[in-house]
mmCIF file of C-alpha atoms and ligand atoms in Angstrom:
data_model
loop_
_atom_site.group_PDB
_atom_site.id
_atom_site.type_symbol
_atom_site.label_atom_id
_atom_site.label_comp_id
_atom_site.label_asym_id
_atom_site.label_seq_id
_atom_site.Cartn_x
_atom_site.Cartn_y
_atom_site.Cartn_z
ATOM 1 C CA MET A 1 81.891 87.713 114.741
ATOM 2 C CA ASN A 2 83.012 84.641 112.847
ATOM 3 C CA LEU A 3 84.778 81.545 114.118
ATOM 4 C CA PHE A 4 88.131 82.685 112.758
ATOM 5 C CA SER A 5 88.141 85.960 114.667
ATOM 6 C CA HIS A 6 87.286 84.129 117.891
ATOM 7 C CA LEU A 7 90.187 81.752 117.499
ATOM 8 C CA ALA A 8 92.758 84.207 116.214
ATOM 9 C CA THR A 9 95.115 85.241 118.967
ATOM 10 C CA GLU A 10 97.534 87.211 116.813
ATOM 11 C CA PRO A 11 96.470 90.059 114.550
ATOM 12 C CA THR A 12 96.857 89.337 110.842
ATOM 13 C CA HIS A 13 98.853 91.320 108.307
ATOM 14 C CA GLU A 14 97.299 91.066 104.864
ATOM 15 C CA ASP A 15 98.615 93.145 101.971
ATOM 16 C CA LEU A 16 95.515 93.759 99.857
ATOM 17 C CA PHE A 17 97.190 96.048 97.315
ATOM 18 C CA ALA A 18 100.407 98.064 97.356
ATOM 19 C CA GLY A 19 99.827 100.519 100.225
ATOM 20 C CA ALA A 20 96.637 98.807 101.480
ATOM 21 C CA VAL A 21 97.011 96.597 104.546
ATOM 22 C CA LEU A 22 94.400 94.769 106.608
ATOM 23 C CA MET A 23 95.363 93.896 110.189
ATOM 24 C CA ARG A 24 92.514 91.876 111.576
ATOM 25 C CA GLY A 25 92.051 92.001 115.326
ATOM 26 C CA LEU A 26 94.801 94.535 115.962
ATOM 27 C CA ALA A 27 92.531 96.798 118.053
ATOM 28 C CA LEU A 28 91.037 93.971 120.152
ATOM 29 C CA ALA A 29 93.495 94.165 123.033
ATOM 30 C CA GLN A 30 92.419 97.758 123.781
ATOM 31 C CA ASP A 31 88.883 97.759 122.411
ATOM 32 C CA ALA A 32 87.200 98.881 125.640
ATOM 33 C CA GLU A 33 89.631 101.783 126.052
ATOM 34 C CA PHE A 34 89.067 102.866 122.470
ATOM 35 C CA PHE A 35 85.309 102.669 122.775
ATOM 36 C CA ALA A 36 85.382 104.678 126.017
ATOM 37 C CA ALA A 37 87.397 107.344 124.174
ATOM 38 C CA VAL A 38 84.804 107.362 121.375
ATOM 39 C CA GLU A 39 82.029 107.884 123.919
ATOM 40 C CA ARG A 40 83.915 110.813 125.461
ATOM 41 C CA ILE A 41 84.384 112.420 122.042
ATOM 42 C CA ILE A 42 80.671 112.026 121.298
ATOM 43 C CA SER A 43 79.671 113.606 124.591
ATOM 44 C CA ALA A 44 81.866 116.639 123.796
ATOM 45 C CA ALA A 45 80.996 116.841 120.088
ATOM 46 C CA PRO A 46 77.610 115.176 119.508
ATOM 47 C CA LEU A 47 76.985 112.942 116.512
ATOM 48 C CA ARG A 48 75.286 114.682 113.607
ATOM 49 C CA HIS A 49 73.987 113.447 110.280
ATOM 50 C CA ALA A 50 76.609 113.587 107.569
ATOM 51 C CA THR A 51 75.499 115.450 104.464
ATOM 52 C CA THR A 52 76.201 114.676 100.827
ATOM 53 C CA PRO A 53 78.310 117.170 98.869
ATOM 54 C CA SER A 54 74.999 118.646 97.671
ATOM 55 C CA GLY A 55 73.781 119.088 101.266
ATOM 56 C CA LEU A 56 71.345 116.172 101.617
ATOM 57 C CA PRO A 57 71.299 114.365 104.972
ATOM 58 C CA MET A 58 72.845 110.885 104.999
ATOM 59 C CA SER A 59 71.984 108.099 107.428
ATOM 60 C CA VAL A 60 75.549 107.761 108.680
ATOM 61 C CA MET A 61 76.180 109.862 111.792
ATOM 62 C CA VAL A 62 79.535 111.532 112.260
ATOM 63 C CA THR A 63 81.678 113.480 114.660
ATOM 64 C CA ASP A 64 85.327 114.459 114.918
ATOM 65 C CA CYS A 65 88.187 115.221 117.199
ATOM 66 C CA GLY A 66 91.577 116.712 116.543
ATOM 67 C CA THR A 67 93.720 119.756 116.702
ATOM 68 C CA GLU A 68 92.562 123.300 116.464
ATOM 69 C CA ARG A 69 94.861 123.875 113.526
ATOM 70 C CA ALA A 70 93.229 121.011 111.671
ATOM 71 C CA PHE A 71 89.712 122.266 112.041
ATOM 72 C CA GLU A 72 90.612 125.832 111.298
ATOM 73 C CA ARG A 73 92.073 124.795 108.015
ATOM 74 C CA ARG A 74 89.685 122.263 106.661
ATOM 75 C CA TRP A 75 87.057 119.579 106.758
ATOM 76 C CA ASP A 76 83.898 121.456 107.482
ATOM 77 C CA PRO A 77 84.481 124.941 106.129
ATOM 78 C CA ALA A 78 80.727 125.561 105.994
ATOM 79 C CA SER A 79 80.452 125.289 109.779
ATOM 80 C CA PRO A 80 83.541 126.590 111.521
ATOM 81 C CA GLN A 81 81.482 127.063 114.686
ATOM 82 C CA ARG A 82 80.782 123.337 114.823
ATOM 83 C CA ALA A 83 84.440 122.513 114.436
ATOM 84 C CA ARG A 84 85.106 124.549 117.556
ATOM 85 C CA LEU A 85 83.413 121.791 119.534
ATOM 86 C CA TRP A 86 86.030 119.264 118.483
ATOM 87 C CA PRO A 87 87.828 117.912 121.529
ATOM 88 C CA PRO A 88 91.521 117.083 121.226
ATOM 89 C CA MET A 89 92.393 113.623 119.963
ATOM 90 C CA PRO A 90 92.600 111.251 122.950
ATOM 91 C CA ARG A 91 96.195 110.140 123.523
ATOM 92 C CA VAL A 92 95.202 106.474 123.592
ATOM 93 C CA LEU A 93 93.777 106.764 120.060
ATOM 94 C CA LEU A 94 96.639 108.805 118.682
ATOM 95 C CA ASP A 95 99.264 106.395 120.054
ATOM 96 C CA PHE A 96 97.442 103.431 118.567
ATOM 97 C CA ALA A 97 97.064 105.116 115.168
ATOM 98 C CA LEU A 98 100.804 105.765 115.108
ATOM 99 C CA ARG A 99 101.545 102.122 115.917
ATOM 100 C CA CYS A 100 99.181 100.984 113.165
ATOM 101 C CA ALA A 101 100.863 103.308 110.691
ATOM 102 C CA VAL A 102 104.304 101.950 111.503
ATOM 103 C CA ARG A 103 103.111 98.358 111.094
ATOM 104 C CA ALA A 104 101.546 99.220 107.757
ATOM 105 C CA GLY A 105 104.698 100.871 106.444
ATOM 106 C CA PHE A 106 103.880 104.551 107.053
ATOM 107 C CA PRO A 107 106.222 105.543 109.908
ATOM 108 C CA GLU A 108 105.971 109.229 108.932
ATOM 109 C CA PHE A 109 102.216 109.409 109.565
ATOM 110 C CA LYS A 110 101.183 112.444 111.650
ATOM 111 C CA PRO A 111 97.393 112.436 112.005
ATOM 112 C CA ASP A 112 95.781 115.638 113.246
ATOM 113 C CA THR A 113 92.196 114.357 113.148
ATOM 114 C CA CYS A 114 90.107 111.335 114.006
ATOM 115 C CA HIS A 115 86.793 111.273 112.173
ATOM 116 C CA ILE A 116 84.097 108.965 113.594
ATOM 117 C CA ASN A 117 81.280 107.384 111.604
ATOM 118 C CA ARG A 118 78.391 105.567 113.278
ATOM 119 C CA TYR A 119 76.337 103.105 111.215
ATOM 120 C CA GLN A 120 73.098 101.381 112.138
ATOM 121 C CA ALA A 121 71.081 98.743 110.290
ATOM 122 C CA GLY A 122 70.675 99.857 106.690
ATOM 123 C CA THR A 123 73.300 102.610 106.805
ATOM 124 C CA ARG A 124 75.597 102.519 103.819
ATOM 125 C CA LEU A 125 78.368 104.653 102.429
ATOM 126 C CA GLY A 126 78.548 104.995 98.666
ATOM 127 C CA LEU A 127 81.808 104.542 96.782
ATOM 128 C CA HIS A 128 83.971 107.643 97.171
ATOM 129 C CA GLN A 129 87.562 108.814 97.356
ATOM 130 C CA ASP A 130 88.926 110.601 100.434
ATOM 131 C CA ARG A 131 90.062 113.875 98.928
ATOM 132 C CA HIS A 132 89.398 116.497 101.633
ATOM 133 C CA GLU A 133 92.880 116.139 103.038
ATOM 134 C CA ILE A 134 95.627 118.410 101.754
ATOM 135 C CA ASP A 135 98.599 116.057 101.987
ATOM 136 C CA LEU A 136 97.719 112.945 100.025
ATOM 137 C CA SER A 137 101.107 111.379 100.775
ATOM 138 C CA GLN A 138 99.663 110.580 104.226
ATOM 139 C CA PRO A 139 97.604 107.392 104.582
ATOM 140 C CA ILE A 140 94.167 106.850 106.090
ATOM 141 C CA ILE A 141 94.086 104.548 109.129
ATOM 142 C CA SER A 142 90.702 102.975 109.875
ATOM 143 C CA ILE A 143 89.596 101.129 113.026
ATOM 144 C CA SER A 144 86.302 99.252 113.169
ATOM 145 C CA LEU A 145 84.374 98.721 116.405
ATOM 146 C CA GLY A 146 81.064 96.954 116.927
ATOM 147 C CA LEU A 147 78.900 95.347 114.271
ATOM 148 C CA GLU A 148 80.621 93.924 111.222
ATOM 149 C CA CYS A 149 80.260 95.343 107.735
ATOM 150 C CA THR A 150 81.171 94.560 104.175
ATOM 151 C CA PHE A 151 83.718 97.159 103.122
ATOM 152 C CA LEU A 152 84.293 97.760 99.434
ATOM 153 C CA LEU A 153 87.783 98.632 98.259
ATOM 154 C CA GLY A 154 87.885 99.509 94.591
ATOM 155 C CA GLY A 155 90.259 101.001 92.086
ATOM 156 C CA PHE A 156 90.772 104.517 90.861
ATOM 157 C CA GLU A 157 87.567 104.798 88.849
ATOM 158 C CA ARG A 158 84.137 104.594 90.451
ATOM 159 C CA THR A 159 83.119 101.876 88.025
ATOM 160 C CA GLY A 160 86.170 99.646 88.570
ATOM 161 C CA GLU A 161 86.239 96.213 90.153
ATOM 162 C CA VAL A 162 85.807 96.209 93.951
ATOM 163 C CA LYS A 163 87.181 93.864 96.579
ATOM 164 C CA ARG A 164 84.652 92.956 99.296
ATOM 165 C CA ILE A 165 86.238 92.851 102.737
ATOM 166 C CA LEU A 166 84.493 91.733 105.925
ATOM 167 C CA LEU A 167 85.446 94.262 108.626
ATOM 168 C CA GLU A 168 84.781 93.112 112.163
ATOM 169 C CA HIS A 169 85.175 94.524 115.646
ATOM 170 C CA GLY A 170 88.839 95.255 116.239
ATOM 171 C CA ASP A 171 89.973 95.216 112.618
ATOM 172 C CA VAL A 172 92.360 97.851 111.297
ATOM 173 C CA LEU A 173 92.565 98.792 107.627
ATOM 174 C CA VAL A 174 95.152 101.172 106.185
ATOM 175 C CA TRP A 175 95.184 102.681 102.711
ATOM 176 C CA GLY A 176 97.955 104.996 101.601
ATOM 177 C CA GLY A 177 100.777 105.386 99.106
ATOM 178 C CA PRO A 178 99.693 104.004 95.740
ATOM 179 C CA SER A 179 96.308 102.992 97.253
ATOM 180 C CA ARG A 180 95.517 106.369 98.809
ATOM 181 C CA MET A 181 92.986 107.398 96.155
ATOM 182 C CA ARG A 182 91.186 104.073 95.829
ATOM 183 C CA PHE A 183 87.408 104.318 95.774
ATOM 184 C CA HIS A 184 85.859 102.715 98.843
ATOM 185 C CA GLY A 185 82.511 102.387 100.572
ATOM 186 C CA VAL A 186 80.400 100.337 102.964
ATOM 187 C CA LYS A 187 77.475 98.042 102.059
ATOM 188 C CA PRO A 188 74.240 98.548 104.022
ATOM 189 C CA LEU A 189 74.833 97.419 107.598
ATOM 190 C CA LYS A 190 72.997 94.277 108.676
ATOM 191 C CA PRO A 191 71.025 94.523 111.926
ATOM 192 C CA GLY A 192 72.690 93.081 114.997
ATOM 193 C CA ASP A 193 73.493 93.578 118.640
ATOM 194 C CA HIS A 194 77.113 93.867 119.655
ATOM 195 C CA PRO A 195 78.142 93.343 123.299
ATOM 196 C CA MET A 196 80.121 96.601 123.316
ATOM 197 C CA THR A 197 78.372 98.899 120.857
ATOM 198 C CA GLY A 198 74.798 97.561 120.721
ATOM 199 C CA PRO A 199 73.094 98.091 117.350
ATOM 200 C CA TYR A 200 75.929 100.139 115.856
ATOM 201 C CA ARG A 201 79.162 99.937 113.959
ATOM 202 C CA TYR A 202 81.677 102.688 114.691
ATOM 203 C CA ASN A 203 84.501 103.463 112.333
ATOM 204 C CA LEU A 204 87.373 105.710 113.311
ATOM 205 C CA THR A 205 89.535 107.174 110.575
ATOM 206 C CA PHE A 206 92.771 108.916 111.414
ATOM 207 C CA ARG A 207 93.832 111.497 108.885
ATOM 208 C CA LYS A 208 96.128 114.396 108.366
ATOM 209 C CA ILE A 209 93.778 117.038 107.041
ATOM 210 C CA ALA A 210 95.727 120.284 107.491
HETATM 211 C C1 SIN B 1 85.180 106.235 105.213
HETATM 212 O O1 SIN B 1 85.264 105.859 104.076
HETATM 213 O O2 SIN B 1 85.421 107.413 105.475
HETATM 214 C C2 SIN B 1 84.756 105.305 106.326
HETATM 215 C C3 SIN B 1 84.883 103.875 105.969
HETATM 216 C C4 SIN B 1 84.340 102.936 107.015
HETATM 217 O O3 SIN B 1 83.376 103.268 107.699
HETATM 218 O O4 SIN B 1 84.856 101.820 107.134
HETATM 219 FE FE1 FE2 B 2 86.289 107.453 102.948
#
């Protein structure tokens, strides 16, 4: 946590690109509630290793929650039985995601899923586009909890220029509209020990997948 985030009492509102908004500290006021909800989701639907599109295990661990309709339609078609473990999206998370969407200029956002990533020291996420969702007019809302990371927000080609963004505990990042298909990723996590999450960074992304 840097000096700025300690001193900041009001969340920021930074327009990074058209449709991409960073609201630092917006989740801080309810961080313990959100983390408790994450722990409940994980106890119902245990973390598993994500796999690459070609089926190789990745170091990032993932789980999900959301509506039955969402998981029936999409996301993990190879393992419909796993999707059946998804608990419903906790109200406290859904309400917050809707508030974030309004602040970022997406009042129509109707997420049906919250996908959770857990990073530990060394875990990275290569540059990719989020293209599993059917309705690309809906944004992605991302909440970071725990250890900080360097998030990369690029352009529309994998090889384009990338903006490096420090994401800390409580930060909210939204990408939608003209930024919806921007490449993005996470640099290898640095080791650390966070008072709430220990050696991990959790990222929650709210999406409409069905
Ligand atoms: C993602 O790209 O799906 C997650 C990004 C993050 O962990 O911040
Ligand atoms: Fe992504």
